[in-house]
Coordinates of C-alpha atoms in Angstrom, one line a residue:
Chain A
M1 CA 94.8 93.0 50.6
A2 CA 98.5 92.2 50.7
D3 CA 98.5 93.8 54.2
I4 CA 96.6 90.9 55.8
P5 CA 99.5 88.5 56.3
V6 CA 101.6 91.4 57.8
F7 CA 98.9 92.4 60.2
F8 CA 98.3 88.7 61.1
L9 CA 101.9 88.2 61.9
H10 CA 102.1 91.5 63.9
G11 CA 99.1 90.2 65.9
L12 CA 100.9 86.9 66.5
A13 CA 104.0 88.6 67.8
Y14 CA 102.0 90.8 70.2
A15 CA 99.9 87.8 71.3
G16 CA 103.2 86.0 72.2
L17 CA 104.3 88.9 74.3
L18 CA 100.9 89.1 76.0
F19 CA 100.9 85.4 76.7
L20 CA 104.3 85.6 78.4
V21 CA 103.1 88.3 80.7
S22 CA 99.6 87.0 81.4
A23 CA 100.7 83.4 81.9
G24 CA 102.8 84.5 85.0
L25 CA 99.9 86.7 86.2
T26 CA 97.3 84.0 85.9
L27 CA 99.6 81.3 87.4
V28 CA 100.2 83.4 90.5
F29 CA 96.6 84.3 90.7
G30 CA 95.4 80.7 90.3
M31 CA 97.9 79.5 92.9
M32 CA 98.1 82.2 95.5
N33 CA 94.9 84.1 94.9
V34 CA 97.0 87.2 94.6
L35 CA 96.4 89.6 91.7
N36 CA 99.9 90.9 91.2
F37 CA 99.8 94.6 90.1
A38 CA 103.6 94.6 90.3
H39 CA 103.7 91.9 87.6
A40 CA 104.0 94.3 84.7
A41 CA 106.6 96.3 86.7
M42 CA 108.8 93.2 86.6
Y43 CA 108.3 93.1 82.8
M44 CA 109.5 96.7 82.7
L45 CA 112.5 96.0 84.9
G46 CA 113.4 93.1 82.6
A47 CA 113.4 95.5 79.7
Y48 CA 115.5 98.1 81.5
F49 CA 118.0 95.6 82.9
S50 CA 118.4 94.2 79.4
Y51 CA 119.0 97.8 78.1
S52 CA 121.7 98.3 80.6
I53 CA 123.3 95.0 79.9
M54 CA 123.3 95.6 76.2
M55 CA 124.8 99.1 76.8
H56 CA 127.8 97.6 78.6
A57 CA 128.2 94.5 76.5
T58 CA 127.1 95.5 73.0
G59 CA 124.9 93.1 71.2
Q60 CA 124.8 90.6 74.0
F61 CA 121.1 90.0 73.5
W62 CA 121.3 86.3 74.4
L63 CA 123.3 87.1 77.5
S64 CA 120.6 89.5 78.8
L65 CA 117.9 87.0 77.8
M66 CA 119.6 84.6 80.2
V67 CA 120.6 87.0 83.0
C68 CA 117.5 89.2 83.4
P69 CA 115.0 86.4 84.2
V70 CA 117.5 85.2 86.9
I71 CA 117.7 88.6 88.5
L72 CA 113.9 89.0 88.4
F73 CA 113.5 85.5 89.9
I74 CA 115.6 86.7 92.9
I75 CA 113.7 89.9 93.2
G76 CA 110.4 88.1 93.0
A77 CA 111.5 85.6 95.6
L78 CA 112.5 88.4 97.9
I79 CA 109.3 90.3 97.4
E80 CA 107.3 87.2 98.2
R81 CA 109.3 86.2 101.2
F82 CA 109.7 89.6 102.9
L83 CA 106.7 91.7 101.8
L84 CA 103.9 89.7 100.4
R85 CA 103.9 87.1 103.1
R86 CA 103.7 89.8 105.7
A87 CA 100.8 91.5 104.0
H88 CA 99.1 88.1 103.5
V89 CA 98.1 88.0 107.2
H90 CA 96.1 91.2 106.8
G91 CA 94.0 89.8 104.0
H92 CA 93.5 90.3 100.3
V93 CA 92.9 94.0 100.1
Q94 CA 96.2 94.5 101.8
E95 CA 98.0 92.2 99.3
L96 CA 96.5 94.1 96.4
L97 CA 97.5 97.4 97.9
L98 CA 101.0 96.1 98.5
T99 CA 101.6 95.0 94.9
F100 CA 100.0 98.2 93.7
G101 CA 102.4 100.2 95.9
L102 CA 105.3 98.2 94.7
A103 CA 104.4 98.8 91.1
Y104 CA 104.3 102.5 91.9
I105 CA 107.7 102.5 93.6
I106 CA 109.3 100.4 90.9
T107 CA 108.0 102.8 88.2
E108 CA 109.4 105.8 90.1
L109 CA 112.7 104.1 90.6
V110 CA 112.9 103.4 86.9
K111 CA 112.1 107.0 86.1
W112 CA 114.8 108.1 88.5
Y113 CA 117.6 105.8 87.3
W114 CA 116.9 105.5 83.6
G115 CA 115.0 108.7 83.0
N116 CA 111.5 109.5 81.9
Y117 CA 112.0 109.0 78.2
P118 CA 111.9 106.1 75.7
L119 CA 115.2 104.2 75.2
A120 CA 115.8 102.2 72.0
V121 CA 117.3 98.8 72.0
N122 CA 118.7 97.6 68.7
I123 CA 118.9 94.0 67.7
E124 CA 121.6 92.9 65.4
G125 CA 122.6 89.8 63.5
F126 CA 120.2 87.1 62.3
L127 CA 117.4 88.2 64.7
G128 CA 117.6 91.7 63.2
S129 CA 117.2 90.6 59.6
T130 CA 114.1 89.8 57.6
V131 CA 112.9 86.6 55.9
P132 CA 110.4 86.1 53.1
I133 CA 107.2 84.5 54.4
F134 CA 103.8 84.3 52.8
G135 CA 105.1 86.2 49.9
I136 CA 106.2 89.2 52.0
T137 CA 109.5 90.0 53.7
Y138 CA 109.0 90.0 57.5
P139 CA 111.3 90.7 60.4
V140 CA 112.7 87.6 62.0
Y141 CA 112.5 89.2 65.4
R142 CA 108.7 89.2 65.5
I143 CA 108.6 85.5 64.5
F144 CA 111.2 84.8 67.2
I145 CA 108.9 86.4 69.8
F146 CA 106.0 84.2 68.8
A147 CA 108.3 81.1 68.8
C148 CA 109.6 81.9 72.3
A149 CA 106.0 82.3 73.6
A150 CA 104.9 79.1 71.9
F151 CA 107.9 77.2 73.3
I152 CA 107.4 78.5 76.9
G153 CA 103.7 77.7 76.6
V154 CA 104.4 74.1 75.7
V155 CA 107.0 73.8 78.4
L156 CA 104.6 75.2 81.0
A157 CA 101.9 72.8 80.0
M158 CA 104.3 69.9 80.1
I159 CA 105.5 70.8 83.6
L160 CA 101.9 71.4 84.9
Y161 CA 100.4 68.2 83.4
K162 CA 103.2 65.7 83.0
T163 CA 105.5 66.0 85.9
R164 CA 105.4 65.4 89.7
L165 CA 106.1 69.1 90.3
G166 CA 103.1 69.9 88.2
I167 CA 100.9 67.6 90.4
I168 CA 102.2 69.4 93.5
L169 CA 101.5 72.8 91.9
R170 CA 98.0 71.8 90.9
A171 CA 97.3 70.3 94.3
A172 CA 98.4 73.6 95.9
V173 CA 96.1 75.5 93.6
N174 CA 93.2 73.2 94.4
D175 CA 93.4 73.1 98.1
N176 CA 96.6 74.4 99.6
E177 CA 95.7 73.5 103.2
M178 CA 95.3 69.8 102.2
A179 CA 98.5 69.9 100.2
N180 CA 100.2 71.4 103.2
T181 CA 98.9 68.6 105.5
L182 CA 100.1 66.0 103.0
G183 CA 103.7 67.3 103.4
V184 CA 104.0 69.7 100.6
N185 CA 105.9 72.8 101.6
V186 CA 103.3 75.2 100.4
P187 CA 105.0 78.5 101.4
M188 CA 108.0 77.3 99.5
V189 CA 105.8 76.5 96.5
F190 CA 104.2 79.9 96.6
M191 CA 107.6 81.6 96.7
G192 CA 108.8 79.5 93.8
V193 CA 105.7 80.3 91.7
F194 CA 105.8 84.0 92.5
A195 CA 109.5 84.2 91.6
F196 CA 108.9 82.1 88.5
G197 CA 106.1 84.5 87.4
A198 CA 108.5 87.4 87.9
A199 CA 111.2 85.7 85.9
L200 CA 108.7 85.0 83.1
S201 CA 107.6 88.6 83.1
G202 CA 111.2 89.7 83.0
F203 CA 111.9 87.4 80.1
A204 CA 108.9 89.0 78.3
G205 CA 110.4 92.4 79.1
V206 CA 113.7 91.5 77.5
I207 CA 112.2 90.4 74.3
A208 CA 109.7 93.3 74.3
G209 CA 112.6 95.9 74.5
P210 CA 113.6 95.7 70.8
L211 CA 110.0 95.4 69.6
L212 CA 108.4 98.2 71.5
S213 CA 110.5 101.0 73.0
T214 CA 111.6 100.8 76.6
F215 CA 109.8 103.6 78.6
P216 CA 108.3 104.0 82.1
G217 CA 104.7 103.7 80.8
M218 CA 105.3 100.3 79.2
A219 CA 104.3 98.5 82.4
Q220 CA 100.9 100.0 82.7
E221 CA 100.3 99.6 79.0
I222 CA 100.9 95.8 79.0
L223 CA 99.3 95.4 82.4
I224 CA 95.9 96.6 81.1
D225 CA 96.1 94.3 78.1
A226 CA 97.2 91.4 80.3
F227 CA 94.2 92.1 82.6
V228 CA 91.9 92.0 79.6
V229 CA 93.5 88.7 78.6
I230 CA 92.7 87.3 82.0
V231 CA 89.1 88.6 82.0
V232 CA 88.5 87.2 78.6
G233 CA 90.3 83.9 79.1
G234 CA 89.1 83.3 82.6
F235 CA 90.9 83.7 85.9
G236 CA 93.6 81.1 86.6
S237 CA 93.2 79.3 83.3
L238 CA 96.4 78.8 81.2
G239 CA 94.5 77.6 78.2
G240 CA 92.3 80.6 78.4
A241 CA 95.3 82.8 78.5
V242 CA 96.6 81.3 75.3
I243 CA 93.3 81.8 73.4
A244 CA 92.6 85.2 74.8
S245 CA 96.2 86.4 74.0
L246 CA 95.8 85.3 70.4
L247 CA 92.3 86.9 70.2
I248 CA 93.5 90.2 71.7
G249 CA 96.8 90.3 69.8
E250 CA 94.9 89.9 66.5
L251 CA 92.1 92.2 67.5
Q252 CA 94.6 95.0 68.3
S253 CA 96.5 94.3 65.1
F254 CA 93.5 94.2 62.7
G255 CA 91.8 96.9 64.7
V256 CA 94.4 99.3 63.5
L257 CA 93.9 98.2 60.0
L258 CA 90.1 98.2 59.9
F259 CA 89.0 100.8 62.4
P260 CA 92.0 103.0 63.1
K261 CA 90.0 105.4 65.3
L262 CA 88.4 102.7 67.3
S263 CA 91.3 100.3 67.6
M264 CA 91.9 101.0 71.3
A265 CA 88.2 100.7 72.2
L266 CA 87.7 97.3 70.5
V267 CA 89.6 95.5 73.2
Y268 CA 87.5 97.0 75.9
L269 CA 84.3 96.3 74.0
L270 CA 85.3 92.7 73.8
M271 CA 86.0 92.7 77.5
A272 CA 82.6 94.4 78.3
A273 CA 80.8 91.8 76.0
I274 CA 82.5 88.9 77.8
L275 CA 81.5 90.4 81.2
I276 CA 77.9 90.6 80.1
I277 CA 77.6 87.3 78.4
K278 CA 80.0 85.1 80.5
P279 CA 81.4 86.9 83.5
S280 CA 83.7 84.1 84.4
G281 CA 85.6 84.4 81.1
L282 CA 85.8 81.9 78.2
F283 CA 87.5 79.1 80.1
G284 CA 86.9 80.3 83.7
E285 CA 85.1 78.2 86.2
E286 CA 81.8 79.5 87.5
Q287 CA 82.4 81.3 90.8
Chain B
M1 CA 72.2 113.2 122.6
S2 CA 75.2 115.0 123.8
K3 CA 77.4 113.2 121.2
Q4 CA 75.1 114.6 118.5
R5 CA 75.4 118.1 119.9
N6 CA 79.2 117.7 120.0
T7 CA 79.3 116.7 116.4
F8 CA 77.1 119.7 115.5
I9 CA 79.3 122.1 117.4
T10 CA 82.4 120.6 115.8
I11 CA 81.0 121.1 112.3
I12 CA 80.0 124.7 113.1
V13 CA 83.5 125.4 114.5
L14 CA 85.2 123.9 111.5
F15 CA 83.1 126.0 109.2
L16 CA 83.9 129.1 111.1
I17 CA 87.6 128.4 111.1
G18 CA 87.3 127.7 107.3
A19 CA 85.4 131.0 106.9
A20 CA 88.2 132.9 108.7
M21 CA 91.0 131.5 106.5
P22 CA 90.9 134.1 103.7
Y23 CA 91.8 136.7 106.3
V24 CA 94.6 134.6 107.8
L25 CA 96.3 132.9 104.8
K26 CA 98.1 134.3 101.8
Q27 CA 96.6 133.7 98.4
Y28 CA 99.1 130.9 97.7
H29 CA 98.1 129.0 100.8
L30 CA 94.4 129.7 100.3
N31 CA 94.7 128.2 96.9
M32 CA 96.2 125.1 98.4
L33 CA 93.5 124.9 101.1
N34 CA 90.9 125.1 98.4
E35 CA 92.6 122.2 96.6
I36 CA 92.7 120.3 99.9
I37 CA 89.0 120.7 100.5
I38 CA 88.2 119.4 97.0
F39 CA 90.5 116.4 97.3
A40 CA 89.2 115.7 100.8
L41 CA 85.7 115.2 99.3
F42 CA 87.2 112.9 96.6
A43 CA 89.1 110.9 99.2
V44 CA 86.0 110.7 101.4
S45 CA 84.0 109.3 98.6
Y46 CA 86.8 106.8 97.9
N47 CA 86.8 105.7 101.5
L48 CA 83.1 105.0 101.4
L49 CA 84.0 102.3 98.9
L50 CA 87.3 101.1 100.4
G51 CA 86.8 101.6 104.1
Y52 CA 83.0 101.1 104.5
A53 CA 82.1 98.7 101.8
G54 CA 85.5 96.9 101.5
L55 CA 85.5 97.4 97.7
L56 CA 89.0 98.2 96.4
S57 CA 88.6 100.2 93.2
F58 CA 91.4 101.3 91.0
G59 CA 89.1 103.3 88.8
H60 CA 87.7 106.1 91.0
A61 CA 89.3 108.8 88.9
M62 CA 87.0 107.9 86.0
F63 CA 84.1 109.6 87.7
F64 CA 86.3 112.5 88.9
G65 CA 87.7 113.1 85.5
L66 CA 84.5 112.5 83.6
S67 CA 82.7 115.2 85.7
A68 CA 85.7 117.6 85.4
F69 CA 85.6 117.2 81.6
M70 CA 81.8 117.4 81.3
T71 CA 81.9 120.6 83.4
A72 CA 84.6 122.2 81.3
I73 CA 83.0 121.1 78.0
G74 CA 79.7 122.5 79.1
I75 CA 81.2 125.8 80.0
I76 CA 83.1 126.1 76.8
H77 CA 80.4 125.0 74.4
I78 CA 77.2 126.4 75.9
P79 CA 77.6 130.2 76.1
G80 CA 76.1 131.8 79.2
L81 CA 75.8 128.5 81.1
S82 CA 75.2 129.2 84.7
L83 CA 77.5 127.8 87.4
W84 CA 74.8 125.7 88.8
S85 CA 74.0 124.1 85.4
A86 CA 77.7 123.4 84.9
V87 CA 77.9 121.7 88.3
L88 CA 74.7 119.7 87.5
I89 CA 76.1 118.6 84.1
G90 CA 79.2 117.2 85.8
L91 CA 77.2 115.6 88.6
A92 CA 74.7 114.0 86.2
A93 CA 77.4 112.5 84.0
A94 CA 79.0 110.9 87.1
V95 CA 75.6 109.5 88.3
V96 CA 74.8 108.0 84.9
A97 CA 78.4 106.6 84.5
G98 CA 78.3 105.2 88.0
F99 CA 75.0 103.4 87.4
L100 CA 76.0 102.0 84.1
F101 CA 79.5 100.9 84.8
G102 CA 78.6 99.9 88.4
G103 CA 76.2 97.4 87.0
L104 CA 79.0 95.9 84.8
L105 CA 81.8 96.1 87.3
L106 CA 80.0 94.9 90.4
R107 CA 79.4 91.5 88.7
H108 CA 82.7 90.6 90.4
K109 CA 84.3 91.1 93.8
G110 CA 87.7 91.2 95.3
A111 CA 90.7 91.0 93.0
Y112 CA 88.6 90.7 89.9
F113 CA 86.7 93.9 90.8
A114 CA 90.0 95.7 91.3
L115 CA 91.3 94.5 88.0
L116 CA 88.2 95.6 86.1
T117 CA 88.0 99.0 87.6
L118 CA 91.6 99.6 86.6
A119 CA 90.8 98.4 83.0
F120 CA 87.8 100.7 82.8
N121 CA 89.7 103.6 84.1
S122 CA 92.2 103.1 81.3
L123 CA 89.3 103.0 78.9
F124 CA 88.1 106.4 80.0
Y125 CA 91.7 107.6 79.8
A126 CA 92.1 106.2 76.3
V127 CA 88.8 107.9 75.1
A128 CA 89.9 111.2 76.7
I129 CA 93.2 111.2 75.0
K130 CA 91.9 110.0 71.6
W131 CA 88.8 112.1 71.3
H132 CA 90.9 115.2 70.7
S133 CA 88.1 117.3 69.2
V134 CA 86.1 117.2 72.4
T135 CA 88.6 116.8 75.2
G136 CA 91.5 118.6 73.7
G137 CA 93.6 115.4 74.1
D138 CA 97.1 116.1 75.6
D139 CA 96.5 119.8 75.6
G140 CA 93.5 119.7 77.9
L141 CA 90.7 122.2 78.2
S142 CA 90.9 125.6 79.7
M143 CA 87.9 127.8 80.5
T144 CA 86.8 130.6 82.8
R145 CA 84.7 130.1 85.9
P146 CA 81.2 131.6 85.3
D147 CA 79.9 134.0 87.8
L148 CA 77.6 132.7 90.5
S149 CA 74.0 133.9 90.1
L150 CA 71.8 133.8 93.2
G151 CA 68.8 135.2 91.5
F152 CA 68.9 138.5 93.4
A153 CA 72.6 139.1 93.1
T154 CA 75.5 138.0 91.0
I155 CA 78.8 137.2 92.7
P156 CA 81.9 137.3 90.6
L157 CA 84.0 134.2 91.0
A158 CA 87.0 135.2 89.0
G159 CA 88.9 135.9 92.2
L160 CA 89.9 133.2 94.6
N161 CA 88.2 134.5 97.7
Y162 CA 84.6 134.1 96.7
F163 CA 85.2 130.8 94.9
Y164 CA 86.8 129.6 98.1
Y165 CA 83.7 130.4 100.1
L166 CA 81.6 128.6 97.5
T167 CA 83.8 125.6 97.7
L168 CA 83.7 125.7 101.5
V169 CA 79.9 125.7 101.5
I170 CA 79.1 123.2 98.8
V171 CA 82.0 120.8 99.1
G172 CA 81.9 121.1 102.9
A173 CA 78.2 120.3 102.8
A174 CA 78.8 117.3 100.6
I175 CA 81.4 116.0 103.0
I176 CA 78.9 116.3 105.9
F177 CA 76.3 114.6 103.7
C178 CA 78.7 111.7 103.2
W179 CA 79.2 111.5 107.0
Y180 CA 75.4 111.6 107.4
F181 CA 75.1 108.9 104.8
T182 CA 77.3 106.5 106.8
H183 CA 74.8 106.9 109.7
T184 CA 71.7 106.2 107.6
A185 CA 70.2 102.7 107.3
M186 CA 71.7 102.5 103.9
G187 CA 75.2 103.3 105.2
K188 CA 74.8 100.7 108.0
T189 CA 73.7 98.1 105.5
V190 CA 76.8 98.6 103.4
L191 CA 79.0 98.3 106.5
L192 CA 77.3 95.1 107.6
M193 CA 77.4 93.7 104.1
R194 CA 81.2 93.9 104.3
E195 CA 81.2 92.0 107.5
N196 CA 78.8 89.3 106.6
E197 CA 77.1 89.4 103.2
E198 CA 75.6 86.0 103.5
R199 CA 73.7 86.9 106.7
M200 CA 72.5 90.2 105.2
K201 CA 71.1 88.2 102.3
F202 CA 69.3 85.9 104.7
L203 CA 67.9 88.9 106.4
G204 CA 66.3 89.9 103.2
Y205 CA 68.6 92.6 101.9
N206 CA 69.2 92.7 98.2
T207 CA 73.0 93.2 98.6
N208 CA 73.6 93.7 94.9
V209 CA 71.2 96.6 94.7
S210 CA 72.7 98.1 97.9
R211 CA 76.1 97.8 96.4
L212 CA 75.1 99.5 93.1
I213 CA 73.5 102.3 95.0
L214 CA 76.6 102.8 97.0
F215 CA 78.8 102.7 93.9
T216 CA 76.6 105.2 92.1
F217 CA 76.6 107.5 95.2
T218 CA 80.4 107.4 95.6
G219 CA 80.7 108.0 91.9
A220 CA 78.5 111.1 92.1
V221 CA 80.4 112.4 95.1
A222 CA 83.7 111.9 93.3
G223 CA 82.0 113.7 90.3
L224 CA 81.2 116.7 92.4
A225 CA 84.8 116.8 93.5
G226 CA 85.9 116.6 89.9
T227 CA 83.5 119.4 88.9
F228 CA 85.1 121.7 91.6
Y229 CA 88.5 120.5 90.5
A230 CA 87.8 121.8 87.0
L231 CA 86.3 125.1 88.4
H232 CA 89.3 125.5 90.8
F233 CA 92.0 125.2 88.2
Q234 CA 89.9 126.5 85.3
F235 CA 91.7 123.9 83.4
V236 CA 91.2 120.1 82.9
S237 CA 94.1 118.0 81.7
I238 CA 93.9 114.3 80.9
S239 CA 95.7 113.6 84.1
A240 CA 92.4 114.2 85.9
I241 CA 91.0 111.0 84.4
S242 CA 94.2 108.9 84.5
V243 CA 95.1 106.0 86.7
D244 CA 97.6 108.4 88.4
M245 CA 94.7 110.3 89.8
T246 CA 93.2 107.1 91.2
T247 CA 96.6 106.4 92.7
A248 CA 96.7 109.8 94.3
V249 CA 93.3 109.4 95.9
L250 CA 94.2 105.9 97.0
L251 CA 97.4 107.2 98.7
M252 CA 95.5 110.0 100.4
T253 CA 92.8 107.7 101.7
F254 CA 95.1 105.0 102.9
V255 CA 97.8 107.3 104.4
G256 CA 95.0 109.1 106.2
G257 CA 93.4 105.9 107.3
T258 CA 90.5 104.0 106.1
G259 CA 89.1 103.1 109.5
K260 CA 87.8 106.6 110.4
F261 CA 85.6 108.9 108.5
W262 CA 88.0 111.8 109.0
G263 CA 91.0 109.7 108.0
P264 CA 90.9 110.6 104.2
I265 CA 90.4 114.3 105.0
L266 CA 93.6 114.2 107.0
G267 CA 95.2 112.2 104.2
A268 CA 94.2 114.9 101.6
F269 CA 95.8 117.5 103.9
V270 CA 99.0 115.6 104.2
Y271 CA 99.2 114.6 100.6
I272 CA 98.6 118.0 99.1
I273 CA 101.0 119.7 101.6
L274 CA 103.7 117.1 101.0
Q275 CA 103.1 117.4 97.3
N276 CA 103.6 121.2 97.4
Y277 CA 106.6 121.2 99.7
L278 CA 108.4 118.0 98.8
S279 CA 108.1 118.8 95.1
N280 CA 110.1 121.9 95.8
I281 CA 112.9 119.9 97.4
T282 CA 113.0 116.9 95.2
D283 CA 111.5 115.7 91.9
R284 CA 111.3 112.2 93.5
W285 CA 108.5 113.0 95.9
P286 CA 106.1 110.4 94.4
L287 CA 108.8 107.8 95.3
F288 CA 108.7 108.9 98.9
M289 CA 104.9 108.8 98.9
G290 CA 105.1 105.3 97.5
I291 CA 107.5 104.1 100.2
I292 CA 105.4 105.7 102.9
F293 CA 102.4 103.9 101.4
V294 CA 104.0 100.5 101.3
I295 CA 105.4 100.9 104.9
M296 CA 101.9 101.8 106.0
V297 CA 100.3 98.8 104.2
L298 CA 102.8 96.5 105.9
Y299 CA 103.0 98.0 109.4
I300 CA 100.2 100.6 110.0
P301 CA 97.2 99.4 108.1
G302 CA 95.0 102.0 110.0
G303 CA 97.0 104.9 108.6
L304 CA 97.7 108.2 110.3
S305 CA 94.3 108.2 112.0
Q306 CA 95.3 105.0 113.8
I307 CA 98.5 106.6 115.0
I308 CA 96.7 109.7 116.3
I309 CA 94.0 107.6 118.0
S310 CA 96.6 105.4 119.8
I311 CA 98.5 108.5 120.9
W312 CA 95.3 110.1 122.1
E313 CA 94.4 107.0 124.1
R314 CA 97.8 106.8 125.7
F315 CA 97.4 110.5 126.9
T316 CA 93.9 110.3 128.1
G317 CA 94.2 106.7 129.3
N318 CA 90.7 105.8 128.3
K319 CA 89.7 103.8 125.3
E320 CA 86.7 105.0 123.5
S321 CA 84.2 102.5 124.6
N322 CA 81.4 103.6 122.4
G323 CA 80.0 100.8 120.4
E324 CA 80.0 102.7 117.2
V325 CA 83.6 103.6 117.4
A326 CA 84.5 100.0 117.9
E327 CA 82.5 99.1 114.9
E328 CA 84.2 101.7 112.8
K329 CA 87.6 100.4 113.9
E330 CA 86.7 97.2 112.2
A331 CA 86.6 99.2 109.1
V332 CA 90.4 98.9 109.1
I333 CA 90.8 96.0 106.6

């Protein structure tokens, strides 16, 4: 069973990616009560922008890792300010429809500009090499993904629970009207959180590019998995997102090893089981 | 009383116009019309969820696709299967799936429900694409329409004309039944539940059961549409069960307007016609549909039917003051 460490590490890498995507999704949901269907489209845009940057400036992976989240932060802020806020007046269904429509448009634009086929992003240098670990040689890049996710998870937790900004954010989640009355600029906070979620998603997209291929279906693929993470972990819970990401990453990875035919269904079975046993998710509050 | 008679006359006239179409239209356009009728039923069933019950589902194609596949599988694997049995197989599959998955999905509301329906739609899609030996995977399934046996006579359905009449009668009747459903006590219950569920509970309605019944019903109707979709194309690809199909029905319903019963029917017309003509001009037509959709979400949440009604009111100068219409306008959410 020499495969086990390999599959375990594969699972960790995918879990890292899943966490980066679902953390933004769950933050935005927890705060604004908006389920952002366009979230994964931001992830895809991140991957494609990164591809284009690395086409023009060969090997500048670090550059695109810095630039893409900034671009997506701006896009996210614009979407929140000019589209989502307008739809917010009409209610939740309208917001969901809007983000769904945006995801659709972004996917079509991506197909138009970059084409409807997979693009490969190659990673060079130290990140593209392998290291010996647990008695096997393993690609550095997958470890790098997990490290990134762990780092961001810790930073997020620190911001949310140790800083003044975190207090404001949590207050806005808890009761945004009260926070507004107490002098917090809640619309500004919402815009910031939405834009930050988009940036996080774009960051995930950049690091996903070299791991998985960059293609127009990538958004929907990760969106479903991120949704499962949210259902399993509980809505709006960052801790739940961590545990559920690990669970689903490993389940996917070992599912391929143990039940190759059923690997895809396993994740859904887990979700259905959670729905039956604890509909609010592992760490979700009872509704 | 006169309103009821008007509706009756409208239905008869629409059927007569529909019946005359094979003599007016070319085969290509008749084919398109047949597709429109099938998708109109699909969109109507979707609107019962979205417009009437306020449930935003991103998984309606699972019933549509499931029935399409079950019909095709039945016809391929059971030799001599009659058309009625094939339709029944498709319908039964949708009813069972609607009941089982409805029980699971309806544990949540709002955004959570939307998310779960999308996830389960993907599950159906994943199963369809992986279970190659049954569904044909990426290749899809092709079959031939069985002939229609009426007991005393057998009508060949290989040609389009007779199949068009069958679609017109069965699918048309199903659309009318949906309309009738919205006027039954059950239909009203669903509408009122959307407005004030708490009060309905106090009045003694078991809202969970009502919602499950509605979900199963709309699933069955979508299944009937899926069955006819399979019979129409004599081919089922995995796109029938994909999220893209859900997106299509969502676009039809919303562009047509969720506030009126006939909105989705209009939406199906517009969507299929645009699909046929725009796709000749540009490959990017889904992009244009998406942009139209987002503009409508932001500025015209009532869809095309809202535009038509406001133009109508401007011309005639009188607002429809009927209580029921006002109530249905509230269905614009």
